[in-house]
Amino acid sequence: MSDGNIILVAQGVGFRVYRGWLSMQSEVFRDMFNTPQPVESDLKPEEVSDDCPVVYVTDTALEMRSLLSVLLGGRQ
């Protein structure tokens, strides 16, 4: 997908995933990504990594890994 990547960070663990794919799989992610975002030049260094926006979540790393496994891999 050409829409770029995003890094989700849970408990200090970063998950680099495709925004577009998450949006297609999850209404929650779709709504989150459709919310107006700050201009990249206004972001703090900790909000960008490898030219990708970074989103910090309150979930545990295990919870995020499980969620992404279901959304991206189709595992139940």
PDB file of N, CA and C in Angstrom:
ATOM      1  N   MET A   1       0.844  -1.178   0.000  1.00  0.00           N
ATOM      2  CA  MET A   1       0.000   0.000   0.000  1.00  0.00           C
ATOM      3  C   MET A   1       0.886   1.237   0.000  1.00  0.00           C
ATOM      4  N   SER A   2       0.443   2.235  -0.679  1.00  0.00           N
ATOM      5  CA  SER A   2       1.281   3.415  -0.862  1.00  0.00           C
ATOM      6  C   SER A   2       1.010   4.515   0.159  1.00  0.00           C
ATOM      7  N   ASP A   3       0.133   4.277   1.125  1.00  0.00           N
ATOM      8  CA  ASP A   3      -0.234   5.349   2.051  1.00  0.00           C
ATOM      9  C   ASP A   3       0.722   5.484   3.219  1.00  0.00           C
ATOM     10  N   GLY A   4       1.762   4.723   3.261  1.00  0.00           N
ATOM     11  CA  GLY A   4       2.764   4.876   4.312  1.00  0.00           C
ATOM     12  C   GLY A   4       2.511   3.991   5.504  1.00  0.00           C
ATOM     13  N   ASN A   5       3.391   4.111   6.456  1.00  0.00           N
ATOM     14  CA  ASN A   5       3.358   3.276   7.650  1.00  0.00           C
ATOM     15  C   ASN A   5       3.066   4.111   8.873  1.00  0.00           C
ATOM     16  N   ILE A   6       2.786   3.404   9.937  1.00  0.00           N
ATOM     17  CA  ILE A   6       2.590   4.019  11.242  1.00  0.00           C
ATOM     18  C   ILE A   6       3.190   3.074  12.271  1.00  0.00           C
ATOM     19  N   ILE A   7       3.674   3.621  13.360  1.00  0.00           N
ATOM     20  CA  ILE A   7       4.236   2.797  14.419  1.00  0.00           C
ATOM     21  C   ILE A   7       3.342   2.923  15.642  1.00  0.00           C
ATOM     22  N   LEU A   8       2.811   1.791  16.091  1.00  0.00           N
ATOM     23  CA  LEU A   8       2.016   1.739  17.316  1.00  0.00           C
ATOM     24  C   LEU A   8       2.933   1.266  18.433  1.00  0.00           C
ATOM     25  N   VAL A   9       2.976   1.996  19.543  1.00  0.00           N
ATOM     26  CA  VAL A   9       3.861   1.648  20.647  1.00  0.00           C
ATOM     27  C   VAL A   9       3.024   1.287  21.866  1.00  0.00           C
ATOM     28  N   ALA A  10       3.253   0.081  22.367  1.00  0.00           N
ATOM     29  CA  ALA A  10       2.589  -0.414  23.574  1.00  0.00           C
ATOM     30  C   ALA A  10       3.666  -0.905  24.527  1.00  0.00           C
ATOM     31  N   GLN A  11       3.725  -0.349  25.712  1.00  0.00           N
ATOM     32  CA  GLN A  11       4.715  -0.731  26.726  1.00  0.00           C
ATOM     33  C   GLN A  11       6.142  -0.681  26.172  1.00  0.00           C
ATOM     34  N   GLY A  12       6.434   0.305  25.367  1.00  0.00           N
ATOM     35  CA  GLY A  12       7.779   0.455  24.832  1.00  0.00           C
ATOM     36  C   GLY A  12       8.096  -0.442  23.647  1.00  0.00           C
ATOM     37  N   VAL A  13       7.150  -1.241  23.201  1.00  0.00           N
ATOM     38  CA  VAL A  13       7.340  -2.114  22.041  1.00  0.00           C
ATOM     39  C   VAL A  13       6.655  -1.459  20.846  1.00  0.00           C
ATOM     40  N   GLY A  14       7.416  -1.247  19.770  1.00  0.00           N
ATOM     41  CA  GLY A  14       6.868  -0.621  18.578  1.00  0.00           C
ATOM     42  C   GLY A  14       6.431  -1.653  17.554  1.00  0.00           C
ATOM     43  N   PHE A  15       5.250  -1.442  16.994  1.00  0.00           N
ATOM     44  CA  PHE A  15       4.704  -2.304  15.943  1.00  0.00           C
ATOM     45  C   PHE A  15       4.542  -1.439  14.702  1.00  0.00           C
ATOM     46  N   ARG A  16       5.349  -1.685  13.682  1.00  0.00           N
ATOM     47  CA  ARG A  16       5.282  -0.895  12.453  1.00  0.00           C
ATOM     48  C   ARG A  16       4.323  -1.587  11.501  1.00  0.00           C
ATOM     49  N   VAL A  17       3.214  -0.929  11.210  1.00  0.00           N
ATOM     50  CA  VAL A  17       2.147  -1.542  10.416  1.00  0.00           C
ATOM     51  C   VAL A  17       1.654  -0.556   9.361  1.00  0.00           C
ATOM     52  N   TYR A  18       0.878  -1.066   8.417  1.00  0.00           N
ATOM     53  CA  TYR A  18       0.284  -0.226   7.383  1.00  0.00           C
ATOM     54  C   TYR A  18      -1.010   0.396   7.876  1.00  0.00           C
ATOM     55  N   ARG A  19      -1.073   1.719   7.809  1.00  0.00           N
ATOM     56  CA  ARG A  19      -2.286   2.451   8.201  1.00  0.00           C
ATOM     57  C   ARG A  19      -3.486   2.011   7.383  1.00  0.00           C
ATOM     58  N   GLY A  20      -3.302   1.923   6.076  1.00  0.00           N
ATOM     59  CA  GLY A  20      -4.404   1.567   5.180  1.00  0.00           C
ATOM     60  C   GLY A  20      -4.995   0.210   5.497  1.00  0.00           C
ATOM     61  N   TRP A  21      -4.131  -0.753   5.776  1.00  0.00           N
ATOM     62  CA  TRP A  21      -4.618  -2.100   6.086  1.00  0.00           C
ATOM     63  C   TRP A  21      -5.381  -2.101   7.404  1.00  0.00           C
ATOM     64  N   LEU A  22      -4.850  -1.432   8.414  1.00  0.00           N
ATOM     65  CA  LEU A  22      -5.563  -1.351   9.692  1.00  0.00           C
ATOM     66  C   LEU A  22      -6.912  -0.676   9.518  1.00  0.00           C
ATOM     67  N   SER A  23      -6.958   0.372   8.692  1.00  0.00           N
ATOM     68  CA  SER A  23      -8.215   1.078   8.448  1.00  0.00           C
ATOM     69  C   SER A  23      -9.247   0.178   7.791  1.00  0.00           C
ATOM     70  N   MET A  24      -8.782  -0.681   6.888  1.00  0.00           N
ATOM     71  CA  MET A  24      -9.714  -1.597   6.217  1.00  0.00           C
ATOM     72  C   MET A  24     -10.227  -2.672   7.164  1.00  0.00           C
ATOM     73  N   GLN A  25      -9.435  -3.031   8.161  1.00  0.00           N
ATOM     74  CA  GLN A  25      -9.784  -4.119   9.057  1.00  0.00           C
ATOM     75  C   GLN A  25     -10.525  -3.680  10.314  1.00  0.00           C
ATOM     76  N   SER A  26     -10.423  -2.402  10.676  1.00  0.00           N
ATOM     77  CA  SER A  26     -10.947  -1.945  11.963  1.00  0.00           C
ATOM     78  C   SER A  26     -11.579  -0.564  11.854  1.00  0.00           C
ATOM     79  N   GLU A  27     -12.836  -0.481  12.249  1.00  0.00           N
ATOM     80  CA  GLU A  27     -13.537   0.798  12.272  1.00  0.00           C
ATOM     81  C   GLU A  27     -12.884   1.766  13.263  1.00  0.00           C
ATOM     82  N   VAL A  28     -12.374   1.244  14.367  1.00  0.00           N
ATOM     83  CA  VAL A  28     -11.715   2.087  15.372  1.00  0.00           C
ATOM     84  C   VAL A  28     -10.474   2.737  14.778  1.00  0.00           C
ATOM     85  N   PHE A  29      -9.625   1.948  14.118  1.00  0.00           N
ATOM     86  CA  PHE A  29      -8.436   2.513  13.489  1.00  0.00           C
ATOM     87  C   PHE A  29      -8.821   3.457  12.353  1.00  0.00           C
ATOM     88  N   ARG A  30      -9.835   3.106  11.573  1.00  0.00           N
ATOM     89  CA  ARG A  30     -10.275   3.970  10.470  1.00  0.00           C
ATOM     90  C   ARG A  30     -10.678   5.344  11.003  1.00  0.00           C
ATOM     91  N   ASP A  31     -11.465   5.360  12.075  1.00  0.00           N
ATOM     92  CA  ASP A  31     -11.885   6.627  12.670  1.00  0.00           C
ATOM     93  C   ASP A  31     -10.695   7.401  13.231  1.00  0.00           C
ATOM     94  N   MET A  32      -9.772   6.687  13.875  1.00  0.00           N
ATOM     95  CA  MET A  32      -8.599   7.335  14.450  1.00  0.00           C
ATOM     96  C   MET A  32      -7.753   7.987  13.360  1.00  0.00           C
ATOM     97  N   PHE A  33      -7.554   7.292  12.245  1.00  0.00           N
ATOM     98  CA  PHE A  33      -6.711   7.817  11.182  1.00  0.00           C
ATOM     99  C   PHE A  33      -7.410   8.906  10.377  1.00  0.00           C
ATOM    100  N   ASN A  34      -8.742   8.955  10.422  1.00  0.00           N
ATOM    101  CA  ASN A  34      -9.485  10.003   9.722  1.00  0.00           C
ATOM    102  C   ASN A  34      -9.588  11.289  10.530  1.00  0.00           C
ATOM    103  N   THR A  35      -9.190  11.246  11.793  1.00  0.00           N
ATOM    104  CA  THR A  35      -9.172  12.438  12.624  1.00  0.00           C
ATOM    105  C   THR A  35      -8.041  13.333  12.138  1.00  0.00           C
ATOM    106  N   PRO A  36      -8.285  14.637  12.008  1.00  0.00           N
ATOM    107  CA  PRO A  36      -7.204  15.523  11.546  1.00  0.00           C
ATOM    108  C   PRO A  36      -5.945  15.364  12.401  1.00  0.00           C
ATOM    109  N   GLN A  37      -4.811  15.238  11.723  1.00  0.00           N
ATOM    110  CA  GLN A  37      -3.536  15.028  12.387  1.00  0.00           C
ATOM    111  C   GLN A  37      -2.715  16.308  12.320  1.00  0.00           C
ATOM    112  N   PRO A  38      -1.797  16.497  13.269  1.00  0.00           N
ATOM    113  CA  PRO A  38      -0.934  17.685  13.210  1.00  0.00           C
ATOM    114  C   PRO A  38      -0.025  17.635  11.986  1.00  0.00           C
ATOM    115  N   VAL A  39       0.374  18.791  11.536  1.00  0.00           N
ATOM    116  CA  VAL A  39       1.322  18.881  10.428  1.00  0.00           C
ATOM    117  C   VAL A  39       2.636  18.256  10.881  1.00  0.00           C
ATOM    118  N   GLU A  40       3.261  17.475  10.010  1.00  0.00           N
ATOM    119  CA  GLU A  40       4.457  16.723  10.401  1.00  0.00           C
ATOM    120  C   GLU A  40       5.551  17.615  10.966  1.00  0.00           C
ATOM    121  N   SER A  41       5.682  18.829  10.455  1.00  0.00           N
ATOM    122  CA  SER A  41       6.729  19.723  10.969  1.00  0.00           C
ATOM    123  C   SER A  41       6.456  20.171  12.398  1.00  0.00           C
ATOM    124  N   ASP A  42       5.201  20.030  12.873  1.00  0.00           N
ATOM    125  CA  ASP A  42       4.837  20.410  14.239  1.00  0.00           C
ATOM    126  C   ASP A  42       5.016  19.271  15.236  1.00  0.00           C
ATOM    127  N   LEU A  43       5.348  18.064  14.751  1.00  0.00           N
ATOM    128  CA  LEU A  43       5.470  16.905  15.630  1.00  0.00           C
ATOM    129  C   LEU A  43       6.781  16.953  16.401  1.00  0.00           C
ATOM    130  N   LYS A  44       6.737  16.455  17.632  1.00  0.00           N
ATOM    131  CA  LYS A  44       7.941  16.333  18.455  1.00  0.00           C
ATOM    132  C   LYS A  44       8.755  15.139  17.950  1.00  0.00           C
ATOM    133  N   PRO A  45      10.058  15.115  18.218  1.00  0.00           N
ATOM    134  CA  PRO A  45      10.888  13.995  17.738  1.00  0.00           C
ATOM    135  C   PRO A  45      10.377  12.625  18.181  1.00  0.00           C
ATOM    136  N   GLU A  46       9.811  12.525  19.379  1.00  0.00           N
ATOM    137  CA  GLU A  46       9.333  11.225  19.851  1.00  0.00           C
ATOM    138  C   GLU A  46       8.029  10.803  19.180  1.00  0.00           C
ATOM    139  N   GLU A  47       7.427  11.693  18.381  1.00  0.00           N
ATOM    140  CA  GLU A  47       6.189  11.373  17.679  1.00  0.00           C
ATOM    141  C   GLU A  47       6.435  10.911  16.247  1.00  0.00           C
ATOM    142  N   VAL A  48       7.713  10.840  15.846  1.00  0.00           N
ATOM    143  CA  VAL A  48       8.077  10.391  14.502  1.00  0.00           C
ATOM    144  C   VAL A  48       9.304   9.499  14.617  1.00  0.00           C
ATOM    145  N   SER A  49       9.290   8.381  13.904  1.00  0.00           N
ATOM    146  CA  SER A  49      10.430   7.478  13.871  1.00  0.00           C
ATOM    147  C   SER A  49      10.538   6.920  12.459  1.00  0.00           C
ATOM    148  N   ASP A  50      11.712   6.978  11.885  1.00  0.00           N
ATOM    149  CA  ASP A  50      11.916   6.497  10.511  1.00  0.00           C
ATOM    150  C   ASP A  50      10.903   7.123   9.557  1.00  0.00           C
ATOM    151  N   ASP A  51      10.622   8.410   9.760  1.00  0.00           N
ATOM    152  CA  ASP A  51       9.655   9.145   8.929  1.00  0.00           C
ATOM    153  C   ASP A  51       8.234   8.599   9.035  1.00  0.00           C
ATOM    154  N   CYS A  52       7.931   7.864  10.102  1.00  0.00           N
ATOM    155  CA  CYS A  52       6.584   7.351  10.337  1.00  0.00           C
ATOM    156  C   CYS A  52       6.021   7.982  11.597  1.00  0.00           C
ATOM    157  N   PRO A  53       4.736   8.342  11.580  1.00  0.00           N
ATOM    158  CA  PRO A  53       4.132   8.829  12.818  1.00  0.00           C
ATOM    159  C   PRO A  53       4.122   7.714  13.870  1.00  0.00           C
ATOM    160  N   VAL A  54       4.254   8.101  15.117  1.00  0.00           N
ATOM    161  CA  VAL A  54       4.239   7.152  16.231  1.00  0.00           C
ATOM    162  C   VAL A  54       2.995   7.419  17.071  1.00  0.00           C
ATOM    163  N   VAL A  55       2.244   6.353  17.365  1.00  0.00           N
ATOM    164  CA  VAL A  55       1.052   6.453  18.197  1.00  0.00           C
ATOM    165  C   VAL A  55       1.266   5.582  19.427  1.00  0.00           C
ATOM    166  N   TYR A  56       1.172   6.202  20.601  1.00  0.00           N
ATOM    167  CA  TYR A  56       1.314   5.467  21.858  1.00  0.00           C
ATOM    168  C   TYR A  56      -0.063   5.016  22.321  1.00  0.00           C
ATOM    169  N   VAL A  57      -0.186   3.732  22.635  1.00  0.00           N
ATOM    170  CA  VAL A  57      -1.456   3.177  23.091  1.00  0.00           C
ATOM    171  C   VAL A  57      -1.312   2.687  24.529  1.00  0.00           C
ATOM    172  N   THR A  58      -2.429   2.563  25.217  1.00  0.00           N
ATOM    173  CA  THR A  58      -2.403   2.136  26.617  1.00  0.00           C
ATOM    174  C   THR A  58      -2.482   0.621  26.765  1.00  0.00           C
ATOM    175  N   ASP A  59      -2.662  -0.085  25.658  1.00  0.00           N
ATOM    176  CA  ASP A  59      -2.729  -1.542  25.706  1.00  0.00           C
ATOM    177  C   ASP A  59      -1.360  -2.112  26.061  1.00  0.00           C
ATOM    178  N   THR A  60      -1.353  -3.334  26.565  1.00  0.00           N
ATOM    179  CA  THR A  60      -0.080  -4.006  26.801  1.00  0.00           C
ATOM    180  C   THR A  60       0.479  -4.464  25.450  1.00  0.00           C
ATOM    181  N   ALA A  61       1.756  -4.743  25.423  1.00  0.00           N
ATOM    182  CA  ALA A  61       2.379  -5.236  24.196  1.00  0.00           C
ATOM    183  C   ALA A  61       1.756  -6.566  23.774  1.00  0.00           C
ATOM    184  N   LEU A  62       1.441  -7.413  24.733  1.00  0.00           N
ATOM    185  CA  LEU A  62       0.812  -8.702  24.421  1.00  0.00           C
ATOM    186  C   LEU A  62      -0.568  -8.502  23.804  1.00  0.00           C
ATOM    187  N   GLU A  63      -1.350  -7.576  24.366  1.00  0.00           N
ATOM    188  CA  GLU A  63      -2.676  -7.288  23.816  1.00  0.00           C
ATOM    189  C   GLU A  63      -2.564  -6.750  22.388  1.00  0.00           C
ATOM    190  N   MET A  64      -1.630  -5.851  22.162  1.00  0.00           N
ATOM    191  CA  MET A  64      -1.457  -5.278  20.833  1.00  0.00           C
ATOM    192  C   MET A  64      -1.009  -6.339  19.841  1.00  0.00           C
ATOM    193  N   ARG A  65      -0.094  -7.193  20.258  1.00  0.00           N
ATOM    194  CA  ARG A  65       0.367  -8.280  19.384  1.00  0.00           C
ATOM    195  C   ARG A  65      -0.801  -9.201  19.017  1.00  0.00           C
ATOM    196  N   SER A  66      -1.636  -9.526  19.991  1.00  0.00           N
ATOM    197  CA  SER A  66      -2.796 -10.384  19.725  1.00  0.00           C
ATOM    198  C   SER A  66      -3.780  -9.708  18.775  1.00  0.00           C
ATOM    199  N   LEU A  67      -4.068  -8.431  19.018  1.00  0.00           N
ATOM    200  CA  LEU A  67      -4.985  -7.687  18.155  1.00  0.00           C
ATOM    201  C   LEU A  67      -4.463  -7.630  16.729  1.00  0.00           C
ATOM    202  N   LEU A  68      -3.196  -7.297  16.569  1.00  0.00           N
ATOM    203  CA  LEU A  68      -2.622  -7.196  15.230  1.00  0.00           C
ATOM    204  C   LEU A  68      -2.573  -8.557  14.538  1.00  0.00           C
ATOM    205  N   SER A  69      -2.366  -9.616  15.297  1.00  0.00           N
ATOM    206  CA  SER A  69      -2.388 -10.965  14.713  1.00  0.00           C
ATOM    207  C   SER A  69      -3.745 -11.264  14.108  1.00  0.00           C
ATOM    208  N   VAL A  70      -4.800 -10.869  14.815  1.00  0.00           N
ATOM    209  CA  VAL A  70      -6.154 -11.097  14.308  1.00  0.00           C
ATOM    210  C   VAL A  70      -6.429 -10.194  13.110  1.00  0.00           C
ATOM    211  N   LEU A  71      -6.135  -8.908  13.244  1.00  0.00           N
ATOM    212  CA  LEU A  71      -6.455  -7.967  12.165  1.00  0.00           C
ATOM    213  C   LEU A  71      -5.624  -8.188  10.911  1.00  0.00           C
ATOM    214  N   LEU A  72      -4.346  -8.474  11.082  1.00  0.00           N
ATOM    215  CA  LEU A  72      -3.461  -8.579   9.931  1.00  0.00           C
ATOM    216  C   LEU A  72      -3.277 -10.004   9.425  1.00  0.00           C
ATOM    217  N   GLY A  73      -3.402 -10.960  10.328  1.00  0.00           N
ATOM    218  CA  GLY A  73      -3.177 -12.344   9.913  1.00  0.00           C
ATOM    219  C   GLY A  73      -4.424 -13.192   9.856  1.00  0.00           C
ATOM    220  N   GLY A  74      -5.536 -12.665  10.345  1.00  0.00           N
ATOM    221  CA  GLY A  74      -6.773 -13.407  10.318  1.00  0.00           C
ATOM    222  C   GLY A  74      -6.877 -14.501  11.348  1.00  0.00           C
ATOM    223  N   ARG A  75      -5.950 -14.518  12.314  1.00  0.00           N
ATOM    224  CA  ARG A  75      -5.999 -15.559  13.353  1.00  0.00           C
ATOM    225  C   ARG A  75      -7.084 -15.232  14.355  1.00  0.00           C
ATOM    226  N   GLN A  76      -7.718 -16.260  14.856  1.00  0.00           N
ATOM    227  CA  GLN A  76      -8.793 -16.105  15.853  1.00  0.00           C
ATOM    228  C   GLN A  76      -8.247 -16.239  17.246  1.00  0.00           C
TER     229      GLN A  76
END
